[in-house]
Amino acid sequence: MLHIVACIKQVPDTKIIKMNPKTNTMDRSSAPAILNPYDAHAVEEAVRLKQRYGGVVSVVTMGPPPAVKAIRKCVEIGADEGYLITDRAFAGADTLATSYALTKAIEKISEIKPVDLVICGKMTIDGDTGQVGPGIARRLDIPPLTNVNKVVEVNQSEGYVIVHRKLEDGYEVIRSTLPCLFSVEKEINEVPYSPLPNMLRAARYQPVIWAVNDLGEIDRTLLGLKGSPTIVAKVWPPEKPKGGERLEGTAQEQVSRLMEILQEKQGLFRVKEEQV
Amino acid sequence: MNLEEYSGIWVFLEVKDGQIAPVSLELLGAGRQMADKRGVPLAGLLIGEGVASLAEMVFPYGADEVYLYDEEIFRDYRTESYMRAVLECVEKHKPEIILYGATSTGKDLASAVATDLQTGLTADTTMLDVNAETGLLEASRPAFGGNIMATILCKKHRPQMATVRPKVMKALPPDPNRTGQIIRETIELREEDIRTKVLEIVRETKEKVRLDEADVIVAGGKGLGSREGFELIHRFAEKIGATVGASRDAVEAGWIDHQHQVGQTGVTVTPKVYFAIGISGAIQHIVGMQNAGLIIAINKDPEAPIFQSSHYGIVGDAFEIVPILMEAFQKMPDKEVQYGGKI
Amino acid sequence: MAEKFDVIVVGAGPAGTACAYTLAKAGANVLLMERGEYPGSKNVMGGVLYRKTMEDIIPEFYKEAPLERPIVEQRFMMLDKSSALTFSYKGLEWAQEPYNNFTVLRAKFDQWFADKAVKEGALLLNETVALECIVEDGKVVGIRTDRPDGDVYADVVVLADGVNSLLAKSLGFHKEFRPDEVALAVMEVLKLDRKIIEDRFSLEGDQGCTFEIFGDSTKGILGTAWLYTNKDSLNIGVGAMLSGLIKHKIKPYELLDYVKNHPMLRPYIQGSEQQEYLAHLIPEGGYKSMPKVVGNGVIVVGDAAQLVNAIHREGSNMAMASGVMAAETILQAREAGDFSEKMLDMYRVKLLDSFVGQDLKKYKDATHHFEKFPQYFEQYIPMMNRAASQMFTVDGTSKWEKQKKIWRDIGTPKEKWRMARDLMNAWRVMK
Ligand SMILES: Cc1cc2nc3c(=O)[nH]c(=O)nc-3n(C[C@H](O)[C@H](O)[C@H](O)COP(=O)(O)OP(=O)(O)OC[C@H]3O[C@@H](n4cnc5c(N)ncnc54)[C@H](O)[C@@H]3O)c2cc1C
Ligand SMILES: Cc1cc2nc3c(=O)[nH]c(=O)nc-3n(C[C@H](O)[C@H](O)[C@H](O)COP(=O)(O)OP(=O)(O)OC[C@H]3O[C@@H](n4cnc5c(N)ncnc54)[C@H](O)[C@@H]3O)c2cc1C
Ligand SMILES: Nc1ncnc2c1ncn2[C@@H]1O[C@H](COP(=O)(O)O)[C@@H](O)[C@H]1O
């Protein structure tokens, strides 16, 4: 019986976010809150492993009370239990403070039932760092396995896992001791359309909600803004295309100029060789 | 923590296929500037097996020193072993700043190290600067799906760390006369202490991605004139490994399936490069692609509104321009450039 | 094992939610099923919510519901190419409690309303599409959804799935629409600074107004356009009979573009930014196209039962009222333990007795009438504009002279006669 904990986060849908052109601030209210898309894959992978090996899937999130909605989404995918840690004290956390709070929560969940495996998404679309997963692993002192795009085997009795880690140009096959932590790529699975019984269960589901005081012994100076070494000093809108440069000259010259620009900025093109 | 104890700027030298990864050389370029501004040395941190010979290679790119860990246990990159080396080295030599490439290896290593050092780490930086007096690193990065830029500071902890996207910094032109000092380090680390093993490394080429996840999009519009004309878009996209997008008018004309439609009633895309070819630039189209990193328009009408919304515009007939472009790509010297760079 | 509820309500629009709310409040075990991401996410409405029916369900709802603005002025515009004849009523008695009507954004309102039902104990299920009714022995016993293991059962199923009710169709309650039974409406929400809206429309504070626009707004096709004020956005739209659109080969969004660029309307929306674009059908068939609304174990409510007053652009209120009547009927049936068609038929009787049935009867010929005689839109509105222009242009001609000219403008005696008859008929269907 595996106990898998997936870390999930509710995020604003950054694809829809609007900028207020006057104040240069983000109109966060314009973007609906969704389950971080990468985390849906984390939960799905946990559910698949549960189906393969038997076990329980818990999800944990740190966030404001409406994050209950994201937990319900995970129950739809097939998670069994959900834990929301929510407290003023967590506000303003960077990745270091986030990984601390989540580690405390996972330790607490472990008291209920020992945790074998933690699965995170590759990254969040708002924080966008991918640092929280490895942070949790370090704090729990278990191996962090990032960029996982395939789980070959989880062997609980012998205490090891075999996974594929995605590289820029391929993958590596890794064997690690269990317990450990995966950060998973989107491509690891497809999240299927949830069955109706899961939907009904999710609609009714009430997650466990913990505040800081529920997490046992905890160093408050490591939480939230206080516990965050990084601060956001300023934000500004990225350069918007404002009637950019018109390239000059003959067709050939314009293309040459464009190629120069692309060479300066790219790193993106892999040209298919002409068939000879 | 006494911040004064920490001095010097480090770059983690990533080794790929027996070479120093391009991103590390780029970081040496950026690091050199900051080190000069601060008047401190720039060091590379090189970890691996049989990599000693590579140490010499980085001096021409601006490094003053290289800390070298050359041991069998470092043959493959593994978080736990590499992390140990970095942690020990930091403890010993106390740098004020460490930069890593925002590659899968760099990000993985930096995240783990930052947690153990209990210090700040800024991910996917695209701009770097340092305060000459205080040594405070100003690391800026896109946030919220590229909707804003944010400058991030780490005031009370050292070392300050950042991962930096490939291709955004510039490597210095190598100066063969530059030399530096190699500092050999050793570490007590037994294979039994490392909980992960690399069983195999498999190289493969990448397959295509979906429109909303695509890094490069070639989008065509009504200006292509016909289904046959639209073939040009497919050919160009295939050539440069891009995904095909389209305007609504092209979709409604039946030249391409709706799922390729970009815009208000189609998909919102945020690729790094967006080619708009034969697209007039109606607002409904623009809203779907305006957050692309680099927008290049090709349109034969110099007054087309698309030029207002693009970074670079070529006025001309798509059927003339695109074939020349494809040829130019074919001739591009560095064809297998590293994937994953962001603009 | 598939679950069984007392009642399944399909569709969390005003009709379905009103029904689920009433049932849950009375202690029934209700499943409210919605295909959208959340209630309101897919819903379209010009945006006027009538107070009365809503207040019958939740007294003083306006104190907490997410409403945009109470409407204090209603304008009617008869539009020609470059002119408009406008009349309006503005009354400040509507600016205070209990108000008259409100503008609403359905995406917010529906969500709030459904949440109220959930608080009463209804189970809300989003992102789930009801595919068909499960029928056993001639009785509807549940719903088959599009999800794996997707069957769910109930004593009664309420179909509140909107105008194009596939479920009612699959039961054979209604047939496919004829193009002259539905209007196609398209609308946009345009973001505009609050302050600008209030200045432009002469509104004080939270007050709102509505424009109903006839004539050139639909290029002569039977239909209307509208412009409503929300808090910091405008709602502009146009609806026209599908048959007319087909005949004139006009795409609905072209019509909307035309309205937005009309010189009489353009100044009101200037500087706004498009936020949303929506399209939807409105049943306009009225009383005569009302389908069968009751069967064994099933009741049809709201738009699904074609309960829309095309003339007064009412719909949400009828939807809610029908939802409540269905709920009341079901509660009675529950007591009797009888969910047969005969028992549930009480709903139909109630419905026809209520304002919903009465109003539908009253206007039963209106749409058909206007549809048959395009001259109302094509000729008379421009004519009224010309007449007004004549009368109000001070150019030294005597008012007598002007009236004569206007009279001549109508045409030959035969045409005059026809107009008189048309106006009489219009009066007759509307009165
Ligand atoms: C409610 C609504 C929603 C909409 N949603 C979308 C949407 O999601 N996505 C979308 O794209 N549109 C959408 N539209 C449509 C949009 O308004 C435009 O009509 C559409 O984008 C125009 O497509 P186009 O640029 O391909 O065609 P056109 O406007 O016809 O432009 C063709 C362009 O090609 C140029 N051209 C012609 N020949 C050549 C040549 N040989 N070489 C180079 N250039 C050439 C012309 O100069 C012209 O600028 C929507 C419209 C509405 C009303
Ligand atoms: C453009 C326009 C302007 C209007 N203006 C006004 C106005 O100003 N004032 C007014 O009172 N009325 C107006 N109406 C009419 C009003 O919108 C409708 O009468 C009212 O919404 C009907 O409510 P309903 O609950 O019956 O249906 P809907 O509001 O259509 O709700 C049906 C619900 O069922 C869901 N659904 C559909 N099929 C399924 C399925 N198979 N499975 C699960 N869920 C499903 C839908 O997603 C939807 O949420 C307007 C209508 C339109 C189109
Ligand atoms: N607040 C949070 N609550 C739970 N998990 C989180 C939270 N933030 C980040 N994570 C997890 O860490 C991963 C990486 O996040 P990030 O470092 O923010 O990109 C996410 O995909 C989640 O799995």
PDB file of C-alpha atoms in Angstrom, chain A residues 19-163:
ATOM      1  CA  MET A  19      -2.784  44.116 -17.523  1.00  0.00           C
ATOM      2  CA  ASN A  20      -4.167  47.448 -16.502  1.00  0.00           C
ATOM      3  CA  PRO A  21      -2.444  49.667 -19.045  1.00  0.00           C
ATOM      4  CA  LYS A  22      -2.711  52.744 -16.852  1.00  0.00           C
ATOM      5  CA  THR A  23      -1.308  51.436 -13.609  1.00  0.00           C
ATOM      6  CA  ASN A  24       0.833  48.694 -15.088  1.00  0.00           C
ATOM      7  CA  THR A  25      -0.550  46.296 -12.579  1.00  0.00           C
ATOM      8  CA  MET A  26      -2.025  42.939 -13.152  1.00  0.00           C
ATOM      9  CA  ASP A  27      -5.744  42.609 -12.963  1.00  0.00           C
ATOM     10  CA  ARG A  28      -5.718  39.295 -11.143  1.00  0.00           C
ATOM     11  CA  SER A  29      -9.459  39.307 -10.774  1.00  0.00           C
ATOM     12  CA  SER A  30      -9.726  39.016 -14.538  1.00  0.00           C
ATOM     13  CA  ALA A  31      -8.176  35.589 -14.445  1.00  0.00           C
ATOM     14  CA  PRO A  32     -10.118  32.654 -13.070  1.00  0.00           C
ATOM     15  CA  ALA A  33      -8.389  30.520 -10.473  1.00  0.00           C
ATOM     16  CA  ILE A  34      -7.541  27.068 -11.736  1.00  0.00           C
ATOM     17  CA  LEU A  35      -5.627  24.017 -10.616  1.00  0.00           C
ATOM     18  CA  ASN A  36      -2.054  24.521 -11.772  1.00  0.00           C
ATOM     19  CA  PRO A  37      -2.093  22.489 -15.006  1.00  0.00           C
ATOM     20  CA  TYR A  38       1.201  20.744 -14.211  1.00  0.00           C
ATOM     21  CA  ASP A  39      -0.157  19.647 -10.866  1.00  0.00           C
ATOM     22  CA  ALA A  40      -3.111  17.931 -12.509  1.00  0.00           C
ATOM     23  CA  HIS A  41      -0.540  15.643 -14.093  1.00  0.00           C
ATOM     24  CA  ALA A  42       1.108  15.107 -10.734  1.00  0.00           C
ATOM     25  CA  VAL A  43      -2.204  13.991  -9.239  1.00  0.00           C
ATOM     26  CA  GLU A  44      -3.023  11.848 -12.254  1.00  0.00           C
ATOM     27  CA  GLU A  45       0.324  10.088 -11.972  1.00  0.00           C
ATOM     28  CA  ALA A  46      -0.288   9.478  -8.283  1.00  0.00           C
ATOM     29  CA  VAL A  47      -3.700   8.023  -9.086  1.00  0.00           C
ATOM     30  CA  ARG A  48      -2.223   5.785 -11.762  1.00  0.00           C
ATOM     31  CA  LEU A  49       0.390   4.487  -9.360  1.00  0.00           C
ATOM     32  CA  LYS A  50      -2.333   3.862  -6.832  1.00  0.00           C
ATOM     33  CA  GLN A  51      -4.243   1.865  -9.403  1.00  0.00           C
ATOM     34  CA  ARG A  52      -1.114  -0.027 -10.354  1.00  0.00           C
ATOM     35  CA  TYR A  53       0.230  -0.835  -6.912  1.00  0.00           C
ATOM     36  CA  GLY A  54      -2.641  -0.153  -4.537  1.00  0.00           C
ATOM     37  CA  GLY A  55      -2.595   2.640  -2.028  1.00  0.00           C
ATOM     38  CA  VAL A  56      -3.863   6.050  -1.087  1.00  0.00           C
ATOM     39  CA  VAL A  57      -3.426   9.427  -2.727  1.00  0.00           C
ATOM     40  CA  SER A  58      -3.457  12.570  -0.621  1.00  0.00           C
ATOM     41  CA  VAL A  59      -3.098  16.052  -1.998  1.00  0.00           C
ATOM     42  CA  VAL A  60      -1.794  19.007  -0.081  1.00  0.00           C
ATOM     43  CA  THR A  61      -1.838  22.672  -0.901  1.00  0.00           C
ATOM     44  CA  MET A  62      -0.847  25.869   0.763  1.00  0.00           C
ATOM     45  CA  GLY A  63      -3.115  28.707  -0.232  1.00  0.00           C
ATOM     46  CA  PRO A  64      -6.121  30.860   0.591  1.00  0.00           C
ATOM     47  CA  PRO A  65      -9.446  29.218   1.546  1.00  0.00           C
ATOM     48  CA  PRO A  66     -10.863  29.189  -2.022  1.00  0.00           C
ATOM     49  CA  ALA A  67      -8.078  26.705  -2.851  1.00  0.00           C
ATOM     50  CA  VAL A  68     -10.566  24.096  -1.626  1.00  0.00           C
ATOM     51  CA  LYS A  69     -11.812  24.234  -5.193  1.00  0.00           C
ATOM     52  CA  ALA A  70      -8.463  23.054  -6.512  1.00  0.00           C
ATOM     53  CA  ILE A  71      -8.512  20.193  -4.031  1.00  0.00           C
ATOM     54  CA  ARG A  72     -11.958  19.156  -5.259  1.00  0.00           C
ATOM     55  CA  LYS A  73     -10.562  19.118  -8.766  1.00  0.00           C
ATOM     56  CA  CYS A  74      -7.968  16.627  -7.554  1.00  0.00           C
ATOM     57  CA  VAL A  75     -10.657  14.491  -5.969  1.00  0.00           C
ATOM     58  CA  GLU A  76     -12.312  14.460  -9.387  1.00  0.00           C
ATOM     59  CA  ILE A  77      -9.075  13.114 -10.816  1.00  0.00           C
ATOM     60  CA  GLY A  78      -9.102  10.433  -8.143  1.00  0.00           C
ATOM     61  CA  ALA A  79      -7.316  11.706  -5.049  1.00  0.00           C
ATOM     62  CA  ASP A  80      -8.604  10.217  -1.815  1.00  0.00           C
ATOM     63  CA  GLU A  81      -7.851  12.943   0.691  1.00  0.00           C
ATOM     64  CA  GLY A  82      -7.054  16.621   0.547  1.00  0.00           C
ATOM     65  CA  TYR A  83      -5.292  18.902   2.989  1.00  0.00           C
ATOM     66  CA  LEU A  84      -5.357  22.665   2.813  1.00  0.00           C
ATOM     67  CA  ILE A  85      -2.921  24.601   4.926  1.00  0.00           C
ATOM     68  CA  THR A  86      -4.083  28.138   5.137  1.00  0.00           C
ATOM     69  CA  ASP A  87      -3.003  30.896   7.471  1.00  0.00           C
ATOM     70  CA  ARG A  88      -2.102  34.560   7.384  1.00  0.00           C
ATOM     71  CA  ALA A  89       1.353  33.503   8.501  1.00  0.00           C
ATOM     72  CA  PHE A  90       1.982  31.783   5.163  1.00  0.00           C
ATOM     73  CA  ALA A  91       1.294  34.883   3.089  1.00  0.00           C
ATOM     74  CA  GLY A  92       4.072  36.229   0.939  1.00  0.00           C
ATOM     75  CA  ALA A  93       6.097  33.029   0.915  1.00  0.00           C
ATOM     76  CA  ASP A  94       8.780  32.532  -1.707  1.00  0.00           C
ATOM     77  CA  THR A  95       9.865  29.066  -2.766  1.00  0.00           C
ATOM     78  CA  LEU A  96      12.021  28.523   0.299  1.00  0.00           C
ATOM     79  CA  ALA A  97       9.272  29.430   2.760  1.00  0.00           C
ATOM     80  CA  THR A  98       6.713  27.503   0.690  1.00  0.00           C
ATOM     81  CA  SER A  99       8.777  24.336   0.770  1.00  0.00           C
ATOM     82  CA  TYR A 100       9.156  24.707   4.528  1.00  0.00           C
ATOM     83  CA  ALA A 101       5.419  25.017   5.166  1.00  0.00           C
ATOM     84  CA  LEU A 102       4.605  22.158   2.811  1.00  0.00           C
ATOM     85  CA  THR A 103       7.246  19.971   4.418  1.00  0.00           C
ATOM     86  CA  LYS A 104       5.637  20.576   7.788  1.00  0.00           C
ATOM     87  CA  ALA A 105       2.276  19.617   6.343  1.00  0.00           C
ATOM     88  CA  ILE A 106       3.652  16.472   4.748  1.00  0.00           C
ATOM     89  CA  GLU A 107       5.271  15.473   8.034  1.00  0.00           C
ATOM     90  CA  LYS A 108       1.921  15.914   9.710  1.00  0.00           C
ATOM     91  CA  ILE A 109       0.202  13.838   7.023  1.00  0.00           C
ATOM     92  CA  SER A 110       2.911  11.248   7.570  1.00  0.00           C
ATOM     93  CA  GLU A 111       1.796  10.933  11.170  1.00  0.00           C
ATOM     94  CA  ILE A 112      -1.631   9.895   9.944  1.00  0.00           C
ATOM     95  CA  LYS A 113      -0.135   7.468   7.471  1.00  0.00           C
ATOM     96  CA  PRO A 114       3.559   7.238   6.515  1.00  0.00           C
ATOM     97  CA  VAL A 115       4.291   8.807   3.129  1.00  0.00           C
ATOM     98  CA  ASP A 116       6.212   6.811   0.544  1.00  0.00           C
ATOM     99  CA  LEU A 117       6.287   9.171  -2.368  1.00  0.00           C
ATOM    100  CA  VAL A 118       5.764  12.889  -2.945  1.00  0.00           C
ATOM    101  CA  ILE A 119       4.834  14.103  -6.414  1.00  0.00           C
ATOM    102  CA  CYS A 120       4.974  17.723  -7.533  1.00  0.00           C
ATOM    103  CA  GLY A 121       4.258  19.383 -10.820  1.00  0.00           C
ATOM    104  CA  LYS A 122       7.145  20.550 -12.953  1.00  0.00           C
ATOM    105  CA  MET A 123       6.307  24.143 -12.049  1.00  0.00           C
ATOM    106  CA  THR A 124       3.473  26.487 -11.286  1.00  0.00           C
ATOM    107  CA  ILE A 125       2.300  28.888 -13.961  1.00  0.00           C
ATOM    108  CA  ASP A 126       2.322  31.823 -11.579  1.00  0.00           C
ATOM    109  CA  GLY A 127       5.468  31.195  -9.535  1.00  0.00           C
ATOM    110  CA  ASP A 128       7.025  29.551 -12.522  1.00  0.00           C
ATOM    111  CA  THR A 129      10.177  28.343 -10.792  1.00  0.00           C
ATOM    112  CA  GLY A 130      10.049  24.598 -10.334  1.00  0.00           C
ATOM    113  CA  GLN A 131      11.986  25.108  -7.105  1.00  0.00           C
ATOM    114  CA  VAL A 132       9.408  24.102  -4.532  1.00  0.00           C
ATOM    115  CA  GLY A 133       9.571  20.374  -5.308  1.00  0.00           C
ATOM    116  CA  PRO A 134      13.328  19.943  -4.845  1.00  0.00           C
ATOM    117  CA  GLY A 135      13.066  22.208  -1.801  1.00  0.00           C
ATOM    118  CA  ILE A 136      10.596  19.855  -0.151  1.00  0.00           C
ATOM    119  CA  ALA A 137      12.768  16.857  -0.986  1.00  0.00           C
ATOM    120  CA  ARG A 138      15.819  18.433   0.611  1.00  0.00           C
ATOM    121  CA  ARG A 139      13.918  19.296   3.731  1.00  0.00           C
ATOM    122  CA  LEU A 140      12.448  15.806   4.011  1.00  0.00           C
ATOM    123  CA  ASP A 141      15.911  14.487   3.148  1.00  0.00           C
ATOM    124  CA  ILE A 142      14.679  12.301   0.325  1.00  0.00           C
ATOM    125  CA  PRO A 143      16.086  12.259  -3.217  1.00  0.00           C
ATOM    126  CA  PRO A 144      14.524  14.852  -5.529  1.00  0.00           C
ATOM    127  CA  LEU A 145      13.874  13.547  -9.016  1.00  0.00           C
ATOM    128  CA  THR A 146      12.974  16.432 -11.308  1.00  0.00           C
ATOM    129  CA  ASN A 147      11.728  16.394 -14.911  1.00  0.00           C
ATOM    130  CA  VAL A 148      10.275  12.917 -14.532  1.00  0.00           C
ATOM    131  CA  ASN A 149       8.386  11.934 -17.672  1.00  0.00           C
ATOM    132  CA  LYS A 150       7.904   8.255 -17.041  1.00  0.00           C
ATOM    133  CA  VAL A 151       7.635   6.039 -14.024  1.00  0.00           C
ATOM    134  CA  VAL A 152       8.946   2.617 -14.907  1.00  0.00           C
ATOM    135  CA  GLU A 153       8.608   0.940 -11.574  1.00  0.00           C
ATOM    136  CA  VAL A 154       7.829   1.617  -7.956  1.00  0.00           C
ATOM    137  CA  ASN A 155       8.971  -1.227  -5.774  1.00  0.00           C
ATOM    138  CA  GLN A 156       7.801  -0.663  -2.278  1.00  0.00           C
ATOM    139  CA  SER A 157       8.968  -3.891  -0.701  1.00  0.00           C
ATOM    140  CA  GLU A 158      12.517  -3.462  -1.988  1.00  0.00           C
ATOM    141  CA  GLY A 159      12.377   0.270  -1.534  1.00  0.00           C
ATOM    142  CA  TYR A 160      13.327   1.633  -4.937  1.00  0.00           C
ATOM    143  CA  VAL A 161      11.865   3.368  -7.979  1.00  0.00           C
ATOM    144  CA  ILE A 162      12.963   3.537 -11.587  1.00  0.00           C
ATOM    145  CA  VAL A 163      11.991   6.602 -13.606  1.00  0.00           C
TER     146      VAL A 163
END
